[in-house]
Coordinates of C-alpha atoms and ligand atoms in Angstrom, one line a residue:
M15 CA -149.9 -16.6 -112.8
T16 CA -153.5 -17.2 -112.2
L17 CA -155.5 -15.4 -109.8
N18 CA -155.8 -18.7 -107.9
Q19 CA -152.3 -19.1 -107.6
M20 CA -151.5 -15.0 -106.7
Q21 CA -150.5 -14.5 -103.1
L22 CA -151.4 -10.7 -102.4
D23 CA -150.1 -11.0 -98.7
G24 CA -146.8 -12.6 -98.3
P25 CA -145.0 -15.8 -98.4
A26 CA -146.9 -19.1 -99.7
R27 CA -149.1 -21.3 -97.3
P28 CA -147.6 -24.4 -96.3
N29 CA -150.0 -26.4 -98.7
G30 CA -147.0 -25.8 -101.1
G31 CA -149.2 -23.7 -103.3
A32 CA -151.7 -26.5 -104.1
C33 CA -154.2 -25.6 -106.5
V34 CA -157.3 -24.5 -104.7
P35 CA -160.3 -26.1 -106.2
A36 CA -162.0 -23.2 -108.6
S37 CA -165.5 -22.3 -106.8
P38 CA -167.6 -19.5 -108.0
D39 CA -166.3 -17.5 -105.0
S40 CA -162.6 -17.9 -105.7
L41 CA -163.1 -16.4 -109.0
K42 CA -164.3 -13.3 -107.7
K43 CA -162.2 -10.4 -107.8
I44 CA -159.4 -10.0 -105.1
S45 CA -159.2 -6.9 -103.1
L46 CA -155.9 -5.1 -103.3
V47 CA -157.0 -3.5 -99.5
G48 CA -154.2 -5.2 -97.1
A49 CA -151.9 -6.0 -99.7
T50 CA -148.2 -5.8 -99.1
R51 CA -145.9 -4.0 -101.5
S52 CA -144.9 -7.4 -103.2
G53 CA -148.6 -8.5 -103.3
L54 CA -149.2 -5.3 -105.3
A55 CA -146.4 -5.7 -107.4
D56 CA -147.7 -9.3 -108.3
A57 CA -151.1 -8.0 -108.9
C58 CA -149.7 -5.4 -111.5
L59 CA -147.5 -8.2 -113.3
S60 CA -150.3 -10.6 -113.3
I61 CA -152.2 -7.8 -115.6
G62 CA -149.5 -7.3 -118.1
V63 CA -148.0 -4.1 -116.4
P64 CA -144.1 -4.3 -117.9
E65 CA -141.4 -5.0 -115.5
R66 CA -139.9 -1.4 -115.7
E67 CA -143.3 0.5 -114.6
I68 CA -143.7 -2.0 -111.7
K69 CA -141.9 -0.2 -108.9
M70 CA -143.5 3.2 -109.7
R71 CA -147.0 1.4 -110.3
T72 CA -146.9 -0.2 -106.9
A73 CA -145.7 3.0 -105.2
Q74 CA -148.6 4.9 -106.9
L75 CA -151.0 2.1 -105.3
W76 CA -149.7 1.9 -102.1
H77 CA -150.1 5.9 -101.7
W78 CA -154.0 5.7 -103.2
I79 CA -154.4 2.7 -100.7
Y80 CA -152.8 3.5 -97.7
F81 CA -152.0 7.1 -97.6
R82 CA -155.4 8.5 -99.2
G83 CA -157.7 5.6 -98.5
A84 CA -159.2 5.3 -102.2
T85 CA -162.0 3.3 -102.9
S86 CA -162.2 3.3 -106.3
F87 CA -159.4 3.0 -109.0
D88 CA -160.9 5.9 -110.8
V89 CA -159.8 8.5 -108.4
M90 CA -156.3 7.5 -109.1
L91 CA -155.7 10.2 -111.6
N92 CA -151.8 10.0 -111.8
I93 CA -152.4 6.1 -113.5
G94 CA -153.4 6.4 -116.9
K95 CA -157.2 5.5 -117.6
G96 CA -156.4 2.2 -119.7
L97 CA -154.0 0.7 -116.7
R98 CA -157.0 2.1 -114.3
A99 CA -159.6 0.1 -116.4
R100 CA -157.4 -3.1 -116.4
L101 CA -156.8 -2.8 -112.8
A102 CA -160.6 -2.6 -112.1
E103 CA -161.3 -5.5 -114.3
S104 CA -159.3 -7.8 -112.4
F105 CA -159.0 -6.4 -108.9
S106 CA -161.3 -4.5 -106.3
L107 CA -160.8 -2.0 -103.5
A108 CA -163.4 -3.9 -101.5
R109 CA -163.3 -3.6 -97.6
P110 CA -164.6 -6.3 -95.6
E111 CA -168.4 -5.7 -94.8
V112 CA -169.2 -4.0 -91.5
V113 CA -171.9 -6.5 -90.2
A114 CA -172.6 -4.6 -87.1
E115 CA -171.3 -1.1 -85.2
Q116 CA -171.9 -0.6 -81.6
I117 CA -170.9 2.4 -79.8
S118 CA -170.4 2.4 -76.0
Q119 CA -171.4 5.2 -73.7
D120 CA -167.6 5.8 -73.1
G121 CA -166.9 6.4 -77.0
T122 CA -165.1 2.5 -77.3
R123 CA -166.8 1.3 -80.8
K124 CA -167.0 -2.5 -81.6
W125 CA -167.2 -3.4 -85.4
L126 CA -168.4 -7.0 -86.3
L127 CA -166.5 -7.6 -89.9
R128 CA -167.2 -10.2 -92.4
F129 CA -164.3 -11.2 -94.8
P130 CA -165.6 -12.9 -97.9
P131 CA -164.1 -16.5 -98.9
T132 CA -160.9 -15.9 -101.3
A133 CA -158.7 -18.2 -103.2
E134 CA -156.2 -18.2 -100.3
N135 CA -159.0 -18.6 -97.7
E136 CA -161.6 -20.8 -98.7
K137 CA -163.5 -20.2 -95.2
G138 CA -164.8 -16.7 -95.0
A139 CA -164.5 -15.3 -91.5
E140 CA -166.1 -12.9 -89.2
V141 CA -164.2 -11.1 -86.4
E142 CA -164.7 -8.2 -84.2
C143 CA -162.2 -5.3 -83.5
V144 CA -162.5 -2.8 -80.8
Y145 CA -161.5 1.1 -81.1
I146 CA -160.8 2.5 -78.1
P147 CA -160.4 6.3 -77.7
E148 CA -158.6 8.2 -74.9
S149 CA -157.8 11.8 -74.6
D150 CA -154.3 11.5 -75.9
R151 CA -154.5 8.4 -78.0
G152 CA -156.8 5.9 -80.0
T153 CA -156.2 2.5 -79.9
L154 CA -157.6 -0.4 -82.1
C155 CA -157.6 -4.0 -81.0
V156 CA -157.2 -6.0 -83.7
S157 CA -157.5 -10.1 -84.1
S158 CA -155.2 -12.4 -85.9
Q159 CA -157.2 -15.6 -85.7
V160 CA -160.3 -16.7 -85.7
G161 CA -160.8 -18.5 -82.6
C162 CA -157.8 -19.7 -80.7
T163 CA -156.1 -22.9 -80.3
L164 CA -154.8 -21.9 -76.7
T165 CA -157.3 -23.0 -73.9
C166 CA -156.3 -20.1 -71.3
T167 CA -159.0 -20.9 -68.6
F168 CA -160.2 -17.4 -68.1
C169 CA -160.5 -16.4 -71.9
H170 CA -163.9 -16.5 -73.3
T171 CA -162.1 -17.4 -76.8
G172 CA -160.5 -20.3 -75.4
T173 CA -163.9 -22.0 -75.3
Q174 CA -164.4 -21.7 -78.8
N175 CA -163.2 -23.4 -81.7
F176 CA -160.5 -22.4 -83.9
V177 CA -161.6 -21.6 -87.1
R178 CA -158.5 -20.2 -89.1
N179 CA -155.7 -17.8 -89.4
L180 CA -156.5 -14.4 -90.5
S181 CA -154.3 -13.5 -93.7
T182 CA -152.2 -10.2 -93.8
A183 CA -154.8 -8.6 -95.9
E184 CA -157.8 -9.3 -93.1
I185 CA -155.4 -8.1 -90.2
V186 CA -154.8 -4.8 -92.3
A187 CA -158.4 -4.3 -93.5
Q188 CA -159.4 -4.0 -89.7
L189 CA -157.5 -0.6 -89.7
I190 CA -158.6 0.6 -93.0
V191 CA -162.2 0.0 -91.9
A192 CA -161.7 1.8 -88.2
R193 CA -160.1 4.8 -90.0
E194 CA -163.0 5.1 -92.6
R195 CA -165.4 4.9 -90.0
L196 CA -163.6 7.4 -87.8
G197 CA -163.4 9.6 -90.6
D198 CA -159.7 9.2 -90.9
F199 CA -159.0 9.2 -94.6
P200 CA -158.6 12.6 -96.5
G201 CA -161.9 14.1 -97.8
L202 CA -163.7 12.0 -94.9
T203 CA -165.5 13.8 -91.9
P204 CA -164.8 12.2 -88.6
P205 CA -168.2 11.3 -86.7
T206 CA -169.8 13.4 -83.9
D207 CA -171.6 11.2 -82.1
G208 CA -168.6 9.4 -80.1
L209 CA -165.8 10.4 -78.0
L210 CA -162.6 10.6 -79.8
P211 CA -159.2 11.7 -78.8
H212 CA -157.9 15.4 -78.4
P213 CA -158.0 16.5 -82.3
E214 CA -154.0 16.9 -82.4
S215 CA -153.5 12.7 -82.0
R216 CA -154.5 10.7 -84.9
A217 CA -157.9 8.8 -84.2
V218 CA -156.0 5.5 -84.6
S219 CA -152.6 5.9 -83.1
N220 CA -152.1 2.5 -81.5
I221 CA -152.7 -1.2 -82.5
V222 CA -152.5 -4.0 -80.4
F223 CA -153.0 -7.4 -81.4
M224 CA -155.1 -8.3 -78.5
G225 CA -158.3 -9.5 -79.9
M226 CA -158.9 -13.1 -80.9
G227 CA -156.2 -15.5 -81.4
E228 CA -152.4 -16.0 -80.6
P229 CA -150.5 -14.0 -83.1
L230 CA -147.2 -16.0 -82.9
Y231 CA -149.2 -18.8 -84.3
N232 CA -149.8 -17.0 -87.2
F233 CA -146.2 -15.5 -87.6
E234 CA -145.8 -14.7 -90.9
N235 CA -149.2 -13.0 -91.6
V236 CA -148.9 -10.8 -88.6
R237 CA -145.1 -9.8 -89.5
D238 CA -146.4 -8.8 -92.7
A239 CA -149.2 -7.1 -91.5
V240 CA -147.1 -5.0 -89.1
D241 CA -144.7 -3.9 -91.9
V242 CA -147.9 -2.6 -94.1
L243 CA -149.0 -0.5 -90.7
S244 CA -146.0 0.6 -90.0
D245 CA -144.9 1.7 -93.6
G246 CA -143.9 5.6 -93.7
E247 CA -145.6 6.3 -96.8
G248 CA -149.1 4.4 -96.4
L249 CA -150.7 4.0 -92.9
A250 CA -147.4 5.3 -90.9
L251 CA -148.1 3.9 -87.5
S252 CA -145.1 3.9 -85.4
K253 CA -143.8 0.4 -84.6
R254 CA -143.5 1.8 -81.2
R255 CA -147.3 2.1 -81.1
I256 CA -148.0 -1.5 -82.1
T257 CA -147.9 -3.8 -79.9
V258 CA -148.3 -7.5 -80.2
S259 CA -149.5 -9.8 -77.3
T260 CA -148.7 -13.3 -76.6
A261 CA -149.6 -16.1 -74.2
G262 CA -145.6 -17.2 -74.4
V263 CA -144.9 -19.0 -77.8
V264 CA -141.3 -18.9 -76.9
P265 CA -139.4 -19.7 -80.0
Q266 CA -141.1 -17.0 -82.0
I267 CA -140.2 -14.1 -79.4
E268 CA -136.7 -13.4 -80.5
R269 CA -138.0 -13.8 -84.4
L270 CA -140.9 -11.2 -84.0
G271 CA -138.3 -8.5 -82.7
A272 CA -135.9 -9.5 -85.2
E273 CA -138.2 -9.5 -88.1
A274 CA -140.9 -7.0 -87.4
S275 CA -140.0 -5.3 -83.9
P276 CA -143.1 -4.2 -82.7
M277 CA -143.9 -3.7 -78.8
L278 CA -144.1 -7.1 -77.1
A279 CA -146.7 -8.0 -74.5
I280 CA -146.7 -11.1 -72.6
S281 CA -149.8 -12.5 -70.9
L282 CA -148.0 -13.3 -67.8
H283 CA -151.0 -13.9 -65.2
A284 CA -149.3 -16.0 -62.5
V285 CA -145.8 -16.0 -61.1
R286 CA -145.5 -19.8 -60.4
D287 CA -145.5 -22.4 -63.0
D288 CA -148.0 -24.4 -61.1
L289 CA -150.6 -21.9 -61.4
R290 CA -149.8 -20.6 -64.7
N291 CA -150.0 -24.5 -66.1
K292 CA -153.8 -24.2 -65.2
L293 CA -154.3 -20.7 -66.3
V294 CA -152.5 -20.6 -69.6
P295 CA -152.0 -24.3 -70.4
L296 CA -149.3 -23.3 -73.0
N297 CA -146.6 -23.0 -70.1
K298 CA -146.5 -26.6 -69.9
K299 CA -144.5 -26.1 -72.8
Y300 CA -142.8 -23.1 -72.6
P301 CA -142.5 -22.7 -68.2
L302 CA -141.9 -19.6 -67.2
K303 CA -137.8 -19.5 -66.9
D304 CA -138.0 -20.1 -70.9
L305 CA -140.4 -17.2 -71.3
L306 CA -138.7 -14.8 -69.3
D307 CA -135.2 -15.7 -70.8
A308 CA -136.6 -15.1 -74.1
C309 CA -138.1 -11.6 -72.8
R310 CA -134.4 -10.6 -71.7
G311 CA -133.1 -11.5 -75.3
Y312 CA -136.1 -9.6 -77.3
P313 CA -134.2 -7.8 -79.6
G314 CA -134.4 -3.7 -79.0
L315 CA -135.5 -4.0 -75.6
S316 CA -134.6 -1.0 -73.5
N317 CA -135.6 1.3 -70.7
A318 CA -137.5 3.2 -73.6
R319 CA -139.1 0.2 -75.4
R320 CA -140.2 -2.1 -72.2
I321 CA -142.1 -5.0 -72.5
T322 CA -145.9 -4.8 -71.0
F323 CA -146.7 -7.8 -68.7
E324 CA -150.3 -8.5 -68.7
Y325 CA -151.6 -9.7 -65.3
V326 CA -155.4 -10.4 -65.3
M327 CA -156.6 -10.1 -61.5
L328 CA -158.7 -13.3 -60.5
K329 CA -159.9 -13.5 -57.1
D330 CA -158.1 -15.8 -54.6
I331 CA -156.5 -17.1 -57.8
N332 CA -153.5 -15.1 -58.3
D333 CA -154.1 -12.0 -56.4
S334 CA -152.4 -12.4 -53.1
L335 CA -150.0 -9.6 -52.0
A336 CA -147.2 -12.2 -52.0
E337 CA -147.9 -12.7 -55.7
A338 CA -147.6 -8.9 -56.1
R339 CA -144.0 -9.1 -54.3
D340 CA -143.1 -12.2 -56.3
L341 CA -144.1 -10.6 -59.7
V342 CA -141.9 -7.7 -58.8
R343 CA -138.9 -10.2 -57.9
L344 CA -139.7 -12.5 -61.2
L345 CA -139.1 -9.3 -63.3
K346 CA -136.1 -7.9 -62.0
G347 CA -133.8 -6.8 -64.5
I348 CA -136.3 -6.6 -67.6
P349 CA -137.3 -3.4 -68.5
A350 CA -141.0 -3.8 -68.2
K351 CA -144.3 -2.4 -67.8
I352 CA -147.1 -4.0 -66.0
N353 CA -150.9 -3.8 -66.8
L354 CA -153.1 -5.2 -64.5
I355 CA -156.4 -6.2 -65.6
P356 CA -159.4 -6.4 -63.9
F357 CA -161.1 -10.2 -65.0
N358 CA -163.9 -9.5 -67.3
P359 CA -166.4 -12.2 -66.4
W360 CA -168.1 -14.2 -68.9
P361 CA -171.4 -16.9 -68.2
G362 CA -170.2 -20.3 -67.1
T363 CA -166.6 -18.8 -66.1
P364 CA -165.6 -20.2 -62.6
Y365 CA -163.5 -17.0 -61.9
E366 CA -164.3 -13.8 -60.5
C367 CA -162.6 -10.6 -60.7
S368 CA -160.6 -9.6 -57.5
D369 CA -162.2 -7.1 -55.0
W370 CA -161.3 -3.5 -55.9
E371 CA -159.1 -3.0 -52.6
R372 CA -156.9 -5.8 -53.5
I373 CA -156.5 -4.6 -56.9
E374 CA -155.2 -1.5 -55.5
A375 CA -153.2 -3.0 -52.9
F376 CA -151.6 -5.2 -55.5
S377 CA -150.9 -2.3 -57.6
E378 CA -149.5 -0.2 -55.0
I379 CA -146.8 -3.1 -54.3
I380 CA -145.7 -2.8 -57.9
F381 CA -145.9 1.0 -57.8
N382 CA -143.8 1.2 -54.8
A383 CA -141.2 -1.4 -56.4
G384 CA -140.9 1.5 -59.4
Y385 CA -143.2 0.6 -62.0
A386 CA -145.8 2.6 -63.2
S387 CA -148.8 0.1 -62.6
P388 CA -152.0 1.3 -64.8
V389 CA -155.1 -0.8 -63.8
R390 CA -156.6 -0.9 -67.1
T391 CA -160.1 0.3 -66.7
P392 CA -162.5 -1.8 -68.4
R393 CA -163.9 -0.2 -71.4
G394 CA -167.0 -0.8 -73.3
R395 CA -168.5 -3.3 -71.3
D396 CA -171.8 -2.3 -72.2
I397 CA -171.1 -3.2 -75.7
L398 CA -169.3 -6.3 -74.4
A399 CA -166.2 -4.9 -76.2
A400 CA -163.8 -5.8 -73.1
C401 CA -160.8 -8.4 -73.2
G402 CA -162.1 -12.1 -73.9
Q403 CA -165.6 -11.0 -75.0
L404 CA -165.0 -10.6 -78.5
K405 CA -167.1 -12.1 -80.8
S406 CA -168.5 -14.9 -78.9
E407 CA -171.1 -12.6 -77.3
T408 CA -172.5 -11.2 -80.5
E409 CA -172.7 -14.8 -81.6
K410 CA -174.8 -15.5 -78.5
L411 CA -177.0 -12.3 -78.8
R412 CA -177.5 -13.4 -82.6
A413 CA -178.8 -17.0 -81.3
R414 CA -180.9 -15.2 -78.8
A415 CA -182.2 -13.0 -81.4
R416 CA -182.7 -16.0 -83.8
L417 CA -184.8 -17.8 -80.6
V418 CA -186.7 -14.7 -80.3
V419 CA -187.6 -14.6 -84.0
D420 CA -188.2 -18.2 -84.4
P421 CA -189.2 -19.7 -81.5
A422 CA -188.9 -23.2 -82.7
Ligands
LIG123 N1 -153.3 -14.7 -77.5 C1 -152.7 -13.4 -76.9 C2 -153.7 -12.3 -77.4 C3 -155.2 -12.4 -77.1 S1 -155.8 -11.9 -75.2 C4 -152.1 -13.4 -75.4 O1 -152.5 -14.3 -75.0 O2 -151.9 -12.4 -75.3 C5 -155.3 -10.4 -75.2 C6 -155.3 -10.5 -73.5 O3 -156.5 -10.2 -72.8 C7 -154.5 -11.2 -73.0 O4 -153.5 -10.8 -71.8 C8 -155.8 -12.1 -72.1 O5 -155.0 -12.8 -71.3 C9 -156.4 -11.1 -71.8 N2 -157.8 -11.6 -71.4 C10 -158.4 -12.6 -72.0 N3 -159.8 -13.2 -71.8 C11 -159.8 -12.1 -70.6 C12 -161.2 -11.9 -69.5 N4 -162.1 -12.5 -69.9 N5 -160.7 -10.9 -68.5 C13 -159.8 -10.2 -68.6 N6 -158.5 -10.4 -69.6 C14 -158.6 -11.0 -70.4

């Protein structure tokens, strides 16, 4: 198997394994960071590790990469010197480059990551991920695609071009970088300059797929990433603390539960098809009834494993108290949590955020119907890290910076 053909992170892509033209970039060493177990096994096979050792070697690499956060093969002392050298000759443990790091006054951190081109993805990519510390948890919001094919009218990402899916490795690497930056691998020191959760909880205890992209349009890579993130011998995040958020790709919902079983979040935002068709155009393909049926059938659904319904509060669009009551009726019988999200405006948007009094009244109706209805306080607004603001703003700031430097 040549390096070009080797899949480090899951099943072959739909190009049928067609040969990627050899460019200098695609010949660069492949990083094993983010690889699945079968990816690591393939890597070992490709450098001549005998079949009978593959399981052991894979387990060793897994431990070093994901449990210890190793950045060099040299430290892997339970692997013989010769094999370590062969690994280092063909592979690296490179992380994506952190192009920018911003820390908000409230402790929210945003990283702009650059992924180099690889054999699998000739196009490099830049994505942002955001870390939100609270007293009892630390949540990492990860991206699953660069850009998005959906055109939700209130979401800034929807106004940008879709570039490509992220690979499994690129999704997993977002957590590796975050934990490294937060000093959360053995031997590292946590930073003292930001707010972190209580020392008894893990720095990153939760992951939400709520950054850029529609995770269910990148199903296999997201599924495999959930697998790597939740593996008990490595990064060991509980699947109950991994939430995949979808705008409602109905045919993939059951499959997500069956093949990955993370927690599910649905970007609902409207209680009537006519309005949802406008806000989340995907609704024209998969209307509310189908979406809610798929939710009822989500494998493992119970009062202990509820679906989160996200509802962005848009002034005079979806925020009447009648809609709050309809929302309660609509979700009847589904074990649910409801997250009201104040709309984060962006330049040129036709929408405004609902008034605070209205959000409170709306939330009261939901609360009285028996739901905890936390209003998700916008975090990291000073560093443009709120929902729907990822990457695009950084790009704009850069463009602005370029203008200042180069007025032409
Ligand atoms: N495509 C997936 C995940 C990405 S969006 C999905 O639709 O669920 C993550 C969440 O942020 C979604 O609930 C989305 O509706 C919300 N969101 C997007 N733009 C927003 C904005 N400007 N203000 C508030 N929430 C926004």
